[in-house]
Short mmCIF file of C-alpha atoms in Angstrom, two decimals:
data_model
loop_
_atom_site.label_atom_id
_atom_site.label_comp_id
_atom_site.label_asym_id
_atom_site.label_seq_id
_atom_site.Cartn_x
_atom_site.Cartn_y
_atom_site.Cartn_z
CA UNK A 1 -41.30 -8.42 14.74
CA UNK A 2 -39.56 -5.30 16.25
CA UNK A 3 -36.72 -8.26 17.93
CA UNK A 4 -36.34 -9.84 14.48
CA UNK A 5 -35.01 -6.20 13.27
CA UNK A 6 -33.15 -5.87 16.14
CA UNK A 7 -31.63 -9.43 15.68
CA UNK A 8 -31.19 -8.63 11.83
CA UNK A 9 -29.62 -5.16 12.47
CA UNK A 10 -27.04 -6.70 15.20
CA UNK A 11 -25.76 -9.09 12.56
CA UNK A 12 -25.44 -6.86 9.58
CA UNK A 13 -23.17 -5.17 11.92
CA UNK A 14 -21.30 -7.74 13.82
CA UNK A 15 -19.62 -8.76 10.63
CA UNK A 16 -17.79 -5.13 8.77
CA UNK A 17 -17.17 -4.22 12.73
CA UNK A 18 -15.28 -7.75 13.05
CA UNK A 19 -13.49 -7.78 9.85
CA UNK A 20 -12.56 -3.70 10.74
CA UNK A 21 -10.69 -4.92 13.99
CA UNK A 22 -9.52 -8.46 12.39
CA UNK A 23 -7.60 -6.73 9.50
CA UNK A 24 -5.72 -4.45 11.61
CA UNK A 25 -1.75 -5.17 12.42
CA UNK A 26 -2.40 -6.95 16.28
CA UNK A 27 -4.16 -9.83 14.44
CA UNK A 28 -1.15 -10.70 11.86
CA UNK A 29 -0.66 -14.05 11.45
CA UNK A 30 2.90 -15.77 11.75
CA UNK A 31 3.20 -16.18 7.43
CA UNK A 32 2.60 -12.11 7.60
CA UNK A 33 5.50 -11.77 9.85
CA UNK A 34 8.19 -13.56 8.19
CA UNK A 35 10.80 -12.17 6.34
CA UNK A 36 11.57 -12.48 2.52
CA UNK A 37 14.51 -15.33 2.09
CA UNK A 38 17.29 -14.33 0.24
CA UNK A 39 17.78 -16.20 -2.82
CA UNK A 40 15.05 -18.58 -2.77
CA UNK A 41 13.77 -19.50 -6.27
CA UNK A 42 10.45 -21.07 -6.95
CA UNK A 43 9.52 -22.21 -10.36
CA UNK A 44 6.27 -20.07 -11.53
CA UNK A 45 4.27 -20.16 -14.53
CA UNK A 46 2.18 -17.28 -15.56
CA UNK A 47 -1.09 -18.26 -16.95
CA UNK A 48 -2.69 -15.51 -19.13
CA UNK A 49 -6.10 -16.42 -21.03
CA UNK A 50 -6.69 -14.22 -23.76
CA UNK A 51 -10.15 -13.99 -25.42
CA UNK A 52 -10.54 -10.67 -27.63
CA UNK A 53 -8.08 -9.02 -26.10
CA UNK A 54 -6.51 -6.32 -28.56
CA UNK A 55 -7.39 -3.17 -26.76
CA UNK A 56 -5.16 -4.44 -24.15
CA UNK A 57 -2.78 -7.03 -24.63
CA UNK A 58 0.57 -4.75 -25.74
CA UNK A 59 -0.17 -3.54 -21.62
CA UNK A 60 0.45 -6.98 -20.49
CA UNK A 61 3.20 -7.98 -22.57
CA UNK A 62 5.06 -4.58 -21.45
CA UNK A 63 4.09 -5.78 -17.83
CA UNK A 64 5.40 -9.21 -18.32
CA UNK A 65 8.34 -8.40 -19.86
CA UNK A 66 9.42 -5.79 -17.59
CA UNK A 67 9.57 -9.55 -14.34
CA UNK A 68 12.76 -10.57 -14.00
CA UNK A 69 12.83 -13.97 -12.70
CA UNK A 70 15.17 -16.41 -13.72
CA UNK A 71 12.89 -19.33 -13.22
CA UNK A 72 9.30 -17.95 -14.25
CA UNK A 73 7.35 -18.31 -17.78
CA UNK A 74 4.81 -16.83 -19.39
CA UNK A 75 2.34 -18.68 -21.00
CA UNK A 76 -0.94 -16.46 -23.02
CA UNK A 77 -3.84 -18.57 -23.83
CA UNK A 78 -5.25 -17.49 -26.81
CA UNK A 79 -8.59 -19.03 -26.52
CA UNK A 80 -9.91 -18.92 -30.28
CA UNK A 81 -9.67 -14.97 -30.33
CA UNK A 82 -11.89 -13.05 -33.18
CA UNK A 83 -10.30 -10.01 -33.12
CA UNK A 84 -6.89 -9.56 -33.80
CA UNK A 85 -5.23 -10.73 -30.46
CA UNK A 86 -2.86 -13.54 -31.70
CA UNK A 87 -1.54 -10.77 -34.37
CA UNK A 88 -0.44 -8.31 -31.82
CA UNK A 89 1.03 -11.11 -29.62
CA UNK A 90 3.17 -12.38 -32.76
CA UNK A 91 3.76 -8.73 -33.33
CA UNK A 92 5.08 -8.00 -29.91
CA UNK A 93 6.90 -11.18 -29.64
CA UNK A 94 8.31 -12.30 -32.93
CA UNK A 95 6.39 -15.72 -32.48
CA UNK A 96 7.57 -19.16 -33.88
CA UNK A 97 6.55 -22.65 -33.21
CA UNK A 98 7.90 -24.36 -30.54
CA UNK A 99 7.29 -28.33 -29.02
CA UNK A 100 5.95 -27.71 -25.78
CA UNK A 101 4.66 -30.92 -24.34
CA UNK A 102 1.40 -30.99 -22.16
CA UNK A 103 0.41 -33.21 -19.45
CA UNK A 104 -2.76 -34.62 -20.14
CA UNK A 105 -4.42 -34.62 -17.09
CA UNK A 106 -7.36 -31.74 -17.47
CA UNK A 107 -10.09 -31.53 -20.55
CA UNK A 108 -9.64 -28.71 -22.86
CA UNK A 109 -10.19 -27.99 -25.96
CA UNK A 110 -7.86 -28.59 -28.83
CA UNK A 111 -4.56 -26.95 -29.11
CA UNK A 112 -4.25 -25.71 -32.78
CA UNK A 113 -0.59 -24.37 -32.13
CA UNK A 114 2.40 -23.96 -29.67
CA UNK A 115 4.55 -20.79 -30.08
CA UNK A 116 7.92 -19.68 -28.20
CA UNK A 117 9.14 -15.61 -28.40
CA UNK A 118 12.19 -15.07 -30.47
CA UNK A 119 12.76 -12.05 -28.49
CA UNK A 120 11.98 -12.91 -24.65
CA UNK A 121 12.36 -17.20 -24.96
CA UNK A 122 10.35 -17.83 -21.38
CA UNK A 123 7.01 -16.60 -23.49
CA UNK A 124 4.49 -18.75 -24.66
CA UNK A 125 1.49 -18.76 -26.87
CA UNK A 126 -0.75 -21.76 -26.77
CA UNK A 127 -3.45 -20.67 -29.40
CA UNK A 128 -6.86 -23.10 -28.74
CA UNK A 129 -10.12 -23.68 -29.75
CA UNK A 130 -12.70 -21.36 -27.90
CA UNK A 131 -13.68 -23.06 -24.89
CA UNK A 132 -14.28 -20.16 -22.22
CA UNK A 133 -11.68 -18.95 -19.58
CA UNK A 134 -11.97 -22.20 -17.20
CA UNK A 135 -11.13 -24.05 -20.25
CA UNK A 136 -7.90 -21.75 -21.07
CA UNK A 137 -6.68 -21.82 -17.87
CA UNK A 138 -6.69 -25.69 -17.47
CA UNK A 139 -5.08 -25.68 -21.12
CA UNK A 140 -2.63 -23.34 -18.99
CA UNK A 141 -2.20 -25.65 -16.81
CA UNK A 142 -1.76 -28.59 -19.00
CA UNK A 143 1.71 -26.90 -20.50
CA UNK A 144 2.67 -25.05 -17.40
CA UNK A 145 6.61 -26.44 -16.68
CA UNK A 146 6.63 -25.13 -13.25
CA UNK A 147 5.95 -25.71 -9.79
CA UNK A 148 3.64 -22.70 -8.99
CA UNK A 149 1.41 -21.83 -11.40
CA UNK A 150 0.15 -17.75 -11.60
CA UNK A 151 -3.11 -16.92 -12.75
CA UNK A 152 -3.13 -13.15 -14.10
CA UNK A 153 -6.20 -11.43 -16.43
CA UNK A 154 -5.21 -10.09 -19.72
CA UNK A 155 -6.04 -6.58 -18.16
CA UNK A 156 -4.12 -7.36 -15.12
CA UNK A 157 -0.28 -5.53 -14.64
CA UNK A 158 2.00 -7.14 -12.28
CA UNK A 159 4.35 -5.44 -10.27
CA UNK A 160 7.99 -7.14 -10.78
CA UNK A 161 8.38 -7.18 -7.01
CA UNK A 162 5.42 -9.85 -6.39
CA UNK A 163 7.58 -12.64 -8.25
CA UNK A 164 10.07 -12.66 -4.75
CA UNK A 165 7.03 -11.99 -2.61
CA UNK A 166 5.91 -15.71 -4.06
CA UNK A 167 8.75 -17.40 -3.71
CA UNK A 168 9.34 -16.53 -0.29
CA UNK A 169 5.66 -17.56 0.79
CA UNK A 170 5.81 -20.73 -1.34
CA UNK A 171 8.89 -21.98 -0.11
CA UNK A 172 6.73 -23.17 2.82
CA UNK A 173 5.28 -26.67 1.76
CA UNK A 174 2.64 -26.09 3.29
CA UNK A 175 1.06 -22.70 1.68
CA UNK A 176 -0.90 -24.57 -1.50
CA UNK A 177 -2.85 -21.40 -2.43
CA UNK A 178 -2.76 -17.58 -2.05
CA UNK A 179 -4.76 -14.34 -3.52
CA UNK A 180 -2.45 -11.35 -4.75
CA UNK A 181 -3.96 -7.62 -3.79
CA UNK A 182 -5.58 -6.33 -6.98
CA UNK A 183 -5.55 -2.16 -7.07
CA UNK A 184 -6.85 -0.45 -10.22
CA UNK A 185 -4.68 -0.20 -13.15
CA UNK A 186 -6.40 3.46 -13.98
CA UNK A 187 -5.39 4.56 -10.56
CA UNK A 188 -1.62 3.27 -11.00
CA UNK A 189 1.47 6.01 -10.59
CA UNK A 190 4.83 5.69 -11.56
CA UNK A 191 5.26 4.44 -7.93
CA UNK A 192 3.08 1.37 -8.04
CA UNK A 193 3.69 0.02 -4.31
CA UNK A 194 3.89 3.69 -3.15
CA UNK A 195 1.31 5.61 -4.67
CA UNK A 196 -2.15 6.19 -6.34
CA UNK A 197 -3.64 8.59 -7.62
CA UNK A 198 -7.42 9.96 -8.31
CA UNK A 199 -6.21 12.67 -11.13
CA UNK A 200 -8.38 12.48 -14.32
CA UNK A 201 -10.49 9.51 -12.77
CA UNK A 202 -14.35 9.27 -12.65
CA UNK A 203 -16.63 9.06 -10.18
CA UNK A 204 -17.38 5.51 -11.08
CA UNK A 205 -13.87 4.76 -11.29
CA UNK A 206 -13.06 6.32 -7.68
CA UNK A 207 -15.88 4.13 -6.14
CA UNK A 208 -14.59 0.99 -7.74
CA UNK A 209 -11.76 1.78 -6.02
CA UNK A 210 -12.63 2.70 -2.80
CA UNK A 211 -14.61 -1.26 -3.11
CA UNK A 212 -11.57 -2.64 -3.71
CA UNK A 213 -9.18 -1.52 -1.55
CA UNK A 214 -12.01 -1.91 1.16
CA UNK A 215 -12.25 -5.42 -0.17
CA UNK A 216 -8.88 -6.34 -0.48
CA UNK A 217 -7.41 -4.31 2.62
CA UNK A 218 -10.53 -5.23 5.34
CA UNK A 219 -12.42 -7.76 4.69
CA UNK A 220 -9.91 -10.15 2.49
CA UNK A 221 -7.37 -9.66 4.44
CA UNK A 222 -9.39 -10.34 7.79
CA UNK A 223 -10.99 -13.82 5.96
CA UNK A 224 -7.38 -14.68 5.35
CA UNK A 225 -6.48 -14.70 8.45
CA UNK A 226 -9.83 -16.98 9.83
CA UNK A 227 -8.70 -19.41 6.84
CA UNK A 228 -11.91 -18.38 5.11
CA UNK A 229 -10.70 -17.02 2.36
CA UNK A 230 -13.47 -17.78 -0.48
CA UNK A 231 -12.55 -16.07 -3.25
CA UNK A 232 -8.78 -16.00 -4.59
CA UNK A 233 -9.35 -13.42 -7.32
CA UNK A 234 -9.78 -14.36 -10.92
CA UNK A 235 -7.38 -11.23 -11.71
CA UNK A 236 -4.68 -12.67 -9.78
CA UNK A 237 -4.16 -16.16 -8.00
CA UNK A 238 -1.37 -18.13 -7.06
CA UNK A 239 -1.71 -22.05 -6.31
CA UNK A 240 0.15 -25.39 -6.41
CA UNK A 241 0.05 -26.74 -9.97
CA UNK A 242 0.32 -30.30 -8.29
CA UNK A 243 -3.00 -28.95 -6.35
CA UNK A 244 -4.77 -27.93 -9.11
CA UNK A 245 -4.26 -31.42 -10.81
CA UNK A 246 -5.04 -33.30 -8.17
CA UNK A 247 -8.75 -30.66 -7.87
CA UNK A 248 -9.62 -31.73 -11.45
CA UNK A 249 -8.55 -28.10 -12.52
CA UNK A 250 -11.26 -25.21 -13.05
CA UNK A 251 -14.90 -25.95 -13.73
CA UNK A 252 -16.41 -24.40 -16.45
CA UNK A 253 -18.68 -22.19 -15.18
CA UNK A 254 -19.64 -18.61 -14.22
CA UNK A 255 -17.21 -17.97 -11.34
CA UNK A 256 -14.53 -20.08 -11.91
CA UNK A 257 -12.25 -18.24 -9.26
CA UNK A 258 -14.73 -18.42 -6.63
CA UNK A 259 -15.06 -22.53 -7.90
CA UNK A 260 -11.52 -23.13 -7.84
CA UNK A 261 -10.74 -21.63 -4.45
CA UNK A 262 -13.54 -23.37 -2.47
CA UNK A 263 -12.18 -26.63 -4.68
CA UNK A 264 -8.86 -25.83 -2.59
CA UNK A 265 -10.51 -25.54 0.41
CA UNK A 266 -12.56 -28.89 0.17
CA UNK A 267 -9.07 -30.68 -0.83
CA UNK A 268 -6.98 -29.06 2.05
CA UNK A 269 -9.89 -29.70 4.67
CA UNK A 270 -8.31 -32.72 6.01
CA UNK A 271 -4.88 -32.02 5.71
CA UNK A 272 -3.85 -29.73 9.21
CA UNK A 273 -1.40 -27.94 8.54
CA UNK A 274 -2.17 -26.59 4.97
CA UNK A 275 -3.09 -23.01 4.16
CA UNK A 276 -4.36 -20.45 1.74
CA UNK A 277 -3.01 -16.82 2.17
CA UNK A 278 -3.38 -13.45 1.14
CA UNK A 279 -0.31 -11.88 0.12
CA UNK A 280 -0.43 -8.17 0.88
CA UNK A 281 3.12 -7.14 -0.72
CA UNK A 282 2.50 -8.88 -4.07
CA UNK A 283 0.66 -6.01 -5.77
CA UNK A 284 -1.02 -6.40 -9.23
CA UNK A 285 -3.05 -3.38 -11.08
CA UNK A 286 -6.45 -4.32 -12.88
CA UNK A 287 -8.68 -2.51 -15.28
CA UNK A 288 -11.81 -1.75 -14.15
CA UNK A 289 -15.19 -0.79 -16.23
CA UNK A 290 -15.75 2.79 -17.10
CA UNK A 291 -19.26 2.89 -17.85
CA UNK A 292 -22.14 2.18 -15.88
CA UNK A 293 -23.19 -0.73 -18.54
CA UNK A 294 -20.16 -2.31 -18.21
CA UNK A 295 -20.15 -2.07 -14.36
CA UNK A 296 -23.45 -3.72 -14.41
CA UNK A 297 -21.89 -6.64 -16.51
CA UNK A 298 -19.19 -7.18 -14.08
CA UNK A 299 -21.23 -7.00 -10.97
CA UNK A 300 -23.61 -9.55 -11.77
CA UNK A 301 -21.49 -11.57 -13.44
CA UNK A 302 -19.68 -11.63 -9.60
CA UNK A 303 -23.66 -12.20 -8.09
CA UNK A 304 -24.11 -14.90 -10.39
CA UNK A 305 -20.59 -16.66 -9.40
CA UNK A 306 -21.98 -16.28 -5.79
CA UNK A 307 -25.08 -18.15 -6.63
CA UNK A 308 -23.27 -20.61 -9.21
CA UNK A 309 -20.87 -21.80 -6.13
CA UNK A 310 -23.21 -21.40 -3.35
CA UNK A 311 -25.13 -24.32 -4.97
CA UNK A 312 -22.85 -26.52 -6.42
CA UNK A 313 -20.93 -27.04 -2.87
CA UNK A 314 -23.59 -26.84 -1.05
CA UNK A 315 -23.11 -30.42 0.33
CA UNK A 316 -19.85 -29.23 1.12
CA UNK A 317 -21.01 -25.99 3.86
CA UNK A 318 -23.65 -28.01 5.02
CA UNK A 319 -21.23 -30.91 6.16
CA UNK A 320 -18.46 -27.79 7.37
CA UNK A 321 -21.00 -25.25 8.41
CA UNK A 322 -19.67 -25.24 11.78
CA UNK A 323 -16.48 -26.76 11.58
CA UNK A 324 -14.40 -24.82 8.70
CA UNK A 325 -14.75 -21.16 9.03
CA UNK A 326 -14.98 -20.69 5.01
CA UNK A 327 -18.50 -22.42 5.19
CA UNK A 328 -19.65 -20.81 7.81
CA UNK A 329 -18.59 -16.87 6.78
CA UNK A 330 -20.02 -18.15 3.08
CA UNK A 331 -23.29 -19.06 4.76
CA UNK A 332 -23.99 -16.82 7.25
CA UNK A 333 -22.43 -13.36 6.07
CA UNK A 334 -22.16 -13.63 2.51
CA UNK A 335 -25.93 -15.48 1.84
CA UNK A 336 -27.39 -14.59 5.16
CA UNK A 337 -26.05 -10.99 5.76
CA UNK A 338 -25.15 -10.11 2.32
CA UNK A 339 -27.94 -11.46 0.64
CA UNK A 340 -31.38 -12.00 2.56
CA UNK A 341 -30.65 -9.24 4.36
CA UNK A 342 -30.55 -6.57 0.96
CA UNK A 343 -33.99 -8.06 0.07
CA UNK A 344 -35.20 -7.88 3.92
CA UNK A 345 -33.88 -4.01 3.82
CA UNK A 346 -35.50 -3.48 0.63
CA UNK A 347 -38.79 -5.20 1.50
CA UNK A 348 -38.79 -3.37 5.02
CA UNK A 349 -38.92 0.16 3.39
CA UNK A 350 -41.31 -0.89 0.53
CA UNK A 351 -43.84 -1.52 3.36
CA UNK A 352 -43.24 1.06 5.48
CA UNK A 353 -43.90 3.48 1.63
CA UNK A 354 -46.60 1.41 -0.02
CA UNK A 355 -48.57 -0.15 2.61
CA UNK A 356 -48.42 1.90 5.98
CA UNK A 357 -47.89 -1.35 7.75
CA UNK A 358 -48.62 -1.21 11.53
CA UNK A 359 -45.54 -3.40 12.61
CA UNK A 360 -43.21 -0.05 11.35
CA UNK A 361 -41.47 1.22 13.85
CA UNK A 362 -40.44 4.92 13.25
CA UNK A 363 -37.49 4.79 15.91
CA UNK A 364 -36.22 1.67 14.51
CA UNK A 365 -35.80 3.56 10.71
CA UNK A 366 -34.06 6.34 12.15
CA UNK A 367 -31.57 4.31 14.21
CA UNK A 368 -30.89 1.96 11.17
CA UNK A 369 -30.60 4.56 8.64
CA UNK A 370 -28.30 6.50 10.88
CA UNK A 371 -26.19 2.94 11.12
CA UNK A 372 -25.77 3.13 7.14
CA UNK A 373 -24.99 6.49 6.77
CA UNK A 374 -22.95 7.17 10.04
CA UNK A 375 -21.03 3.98 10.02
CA UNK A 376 -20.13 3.25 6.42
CA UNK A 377 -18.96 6.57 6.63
CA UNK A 378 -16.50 5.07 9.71
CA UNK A 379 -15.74 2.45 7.97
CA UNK A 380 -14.27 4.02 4.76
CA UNK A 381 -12.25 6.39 6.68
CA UNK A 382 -10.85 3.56 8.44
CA UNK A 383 -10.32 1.24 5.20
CA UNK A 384 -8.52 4.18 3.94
CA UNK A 385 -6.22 4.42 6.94
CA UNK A 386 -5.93 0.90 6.71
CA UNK A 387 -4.39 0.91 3.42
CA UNK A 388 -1.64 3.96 4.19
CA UNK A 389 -0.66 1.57 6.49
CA UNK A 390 -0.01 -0.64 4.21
CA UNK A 391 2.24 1.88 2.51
CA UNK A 392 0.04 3.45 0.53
CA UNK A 393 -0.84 6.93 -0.65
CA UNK A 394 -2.62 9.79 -2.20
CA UNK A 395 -1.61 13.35 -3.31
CA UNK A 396 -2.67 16.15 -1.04
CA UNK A 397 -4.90 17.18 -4.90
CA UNK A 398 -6.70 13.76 -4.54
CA UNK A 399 -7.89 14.90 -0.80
CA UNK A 400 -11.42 16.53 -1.64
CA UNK A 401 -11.74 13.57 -4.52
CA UNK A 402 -11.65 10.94 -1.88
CA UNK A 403 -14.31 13.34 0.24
CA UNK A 404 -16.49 12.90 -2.69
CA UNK A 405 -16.25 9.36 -3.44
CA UNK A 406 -17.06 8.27 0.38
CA UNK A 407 -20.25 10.65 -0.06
CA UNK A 408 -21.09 9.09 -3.08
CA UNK A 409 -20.40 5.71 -1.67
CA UNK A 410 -22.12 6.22 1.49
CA UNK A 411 -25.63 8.01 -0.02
CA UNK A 412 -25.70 6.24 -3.76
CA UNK A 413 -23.42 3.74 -4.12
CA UNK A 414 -23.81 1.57 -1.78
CA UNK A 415 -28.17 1.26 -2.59
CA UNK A 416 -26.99 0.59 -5.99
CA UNK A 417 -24.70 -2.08 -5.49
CA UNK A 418 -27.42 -3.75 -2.95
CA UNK A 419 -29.73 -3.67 -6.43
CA UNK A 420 -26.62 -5.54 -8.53
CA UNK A 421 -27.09 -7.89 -4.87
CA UNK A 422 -30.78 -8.37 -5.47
CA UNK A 423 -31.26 -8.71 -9.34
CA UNK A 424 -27.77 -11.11 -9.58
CA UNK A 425 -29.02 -13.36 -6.98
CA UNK A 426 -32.34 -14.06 -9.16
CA UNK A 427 -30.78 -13.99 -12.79
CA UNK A 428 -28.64 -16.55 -12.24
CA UNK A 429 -31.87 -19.07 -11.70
CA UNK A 430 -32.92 -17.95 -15.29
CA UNK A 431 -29.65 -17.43 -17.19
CA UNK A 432 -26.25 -18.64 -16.17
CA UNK A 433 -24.48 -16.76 -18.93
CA UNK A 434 -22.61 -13.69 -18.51
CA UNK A 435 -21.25 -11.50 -20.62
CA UNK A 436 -17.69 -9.41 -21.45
CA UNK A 437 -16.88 -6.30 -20.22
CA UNK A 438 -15.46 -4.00 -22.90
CA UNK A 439 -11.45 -3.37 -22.83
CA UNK A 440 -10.97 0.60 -22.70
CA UNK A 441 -8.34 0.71 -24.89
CA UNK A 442 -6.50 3.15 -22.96
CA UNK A 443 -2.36 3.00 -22.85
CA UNK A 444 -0.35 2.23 -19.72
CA UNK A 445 2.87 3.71 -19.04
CA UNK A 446 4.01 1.07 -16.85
CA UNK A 447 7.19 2.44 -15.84
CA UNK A 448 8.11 2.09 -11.89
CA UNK A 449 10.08 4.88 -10.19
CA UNK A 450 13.95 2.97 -9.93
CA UNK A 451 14.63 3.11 -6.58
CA UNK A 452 10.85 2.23 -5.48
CA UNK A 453 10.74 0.29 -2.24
CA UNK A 454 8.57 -0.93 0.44
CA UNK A 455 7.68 -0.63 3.90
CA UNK A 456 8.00 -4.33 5.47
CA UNK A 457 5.30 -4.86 8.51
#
């Protein structure tokens, strides 16, 4: 028993301390390294899907009008809408109908009407029956006129300079797929690819973010680079619409980005040469929940994707286990170390409280509660350095905030997101559905400081 914890402890540390050293600047890959091309225009198509979507859809409209691309549309999905989402879009974009053919390749449901902007003409409205997101975004697809099709969320802002960040990387034949980094839109400054800031956040908001950039910065980034990339992220994804056709589109189901992604993978995995990146200088902003309840939504909602995906390819990693690293660092970290091991912590200290078992080994607690505290302490300290790297910063105000939230994260946080962990991994046996997180309503002022640049790496 005491090697089996020693076993178990070894690997729920192998993994954060390989994805800590993987994500650092030694390990970039050649894609990373290359330098934008002048000039080079790929034809994009935004896909938005919009279900409910009042309390934030003037946001994205500000956010989309602000790209300037002379070969990218915008296409918003309103996917049978209750509330009064359509009447803000018409509002915002002096709406008319337009005949915009689709392919007719994917299932979706029916089309009720095609609209075209008076005021910005490369904006689209396809209003539809309700049929769920997957079902938007294939309609998306369907009427998408260009080459490289966008997925954003409704609550997701992107940054005009991503646009030439994807035509550079997609000028290569052979990239097919690629995640965007997602930061949080109630963290954004007036210097989006410069600066964030913590001022007037809560501590549920700060801890979000601290997850994401750790996700996003670490342990994305480092799965990028293995070509293990699972999870292109449903708030912003970039693929080959010719890809997506040929994949069947999206799955209706509970994580369709998850679904999609590991559809990409399964198509690619005899082709050598082909690739799914992460692109860390296209930079999008996303709202995140603001109460607990709604946090609890999203998370399982994510647990349940997990689950939804982990069975229905699971012919698929048990024929790649060993030969495609996306199977294996879905299998063995993500199910084995993210998963098991939460209910093998949890199960280890219920004993050792309720039951006095004799097999408890005092030394062994202290040691592995020393590992959680001591080295996710590490480990967000180094995330955070990590993403200054990247160009990134915070006021000198925001220094004691950040303090706080690694505390937080480190003693609460982290025990409570291992719960989301345990009780997602069960519900989704006994209900498959999930349900919406609630828009905040706040406003955006999305304007970027005018002579805002990057650092290139």
């Amino acid at each position: 028993m005491q090697l089996f914890f020693i076993i178990f402890f070894c690997l729920c540390l192998f993994f954060p301390v390989l994805h800590l050293f993987h994500c650092l600047p030694w390990f970039r890959e050649t894609d990373e390294r290359q330098p934008a091309v002048p000039g080079v225009q790929t034809g994009i198509s935004i896909i938005i899907p919009s279900y409910n979507e009042a309390g934030i859809i003037r946001t994205s409209i500000q956010s989309m009008t602000a790209l300037d691309a002379e070969k990218a549309e915008v296409l918003y999905i309103d996917d049978g809408s209750r509330d009064d989402t359509f009447g803000l879009l018409n509002e915002e974009l002096d709406l008319h109908l337009w005949e915009k053919k689709a392919l007719g390749f994917l299932p979706h449901q029916p089309v009720e009407g095609v609209y075209r902007s008076s005021l910005h003409p490369n904006i689209y409205v396809i209003r539809k029956r309700n049929g769920g997101k997957a079902d938007a975004l294939n309609a998306g697809i369907e009427y998408a006129a260009e080459e490289v099709v966008v997925t954003l969320d409704a609550d997701t802002v992107l940054t005009p300079e991503a646009l030439p960040v994807i035509n550079n990387k997609f000028s290569d034949p052979d990239v097919v797929a690629a995640g965007g980094m997602v930061h949080v839109l109630q963290t954004k400054t007036a210097s989006p690819l410069r600066k964030l800031t913590l001022a007037g956040t809560s501590m549920l908001l700060r801890v979000q973010m601290l997850d994401f950039l750790k996700a996003f910065y670490v342990t994305k980034l480092s799965l990028a680079r293995f070509q293990a990339l699972a999870i292109i992220s449903g708030a912003f994804g970039i693929f080959r619409k010719d890809a997506l056709l040929d994949v069947g589109g999206y799955r209706s189901s509970v994580g369709e980005d998850i679904d999609i992604t590991l559809k990409i993978h399964r198509y690619i995995g005899r082709q050598k040469n082909k690739k799914v990146l992460l692109l860390t200088e296209a930079i999008s902003y996303t709202e995140l929940p603001e109460t607990w309840k709604d946090l609890f939504k999203q998370r399982i909602r994510w647990q349940k994707s997990y689950m939804d995906c982990l069975v229905h390819f699971r012919t698929f990693f048990a024929r790649t286990l060993v030969t495609k690293a996306v199977s294996f660092f879905y299998i063995i970290e993500s199910l084995v170390v993210g998963i098991l091991a939460a209910y093998v912590t949890a199960g280890f200290f219920v004993a050792n409280a309720f039951l006095n078992m004799a097999f408890v080994f005092v030394g062994f607690i202290v040691v592995y509660m020393s590992y959680i505290f001591v080295f996710n302490f590490i480990y967000n300290m180094l995330a955070l350095r990590q993403v200054n790297h990247y160009g990134f910063t915070f006021s000198k105000g925001d220094r004691l905030r950040l303090l706080a939230t690694i505390v937080f994260d480190v003693f609460v946080h982290r025990f409570i997101t291992m719960y989301f962990v345990m009780y997602g991994s069960i519900a989704y046996f006994f209900n498959k559905d999930w349900k919406k997180v609630s828009r905040t309503g706040n406003h955006y002022d999305l304007q970027a400081a005018p002579t805002e640049s990057r650092k290139k790496y």
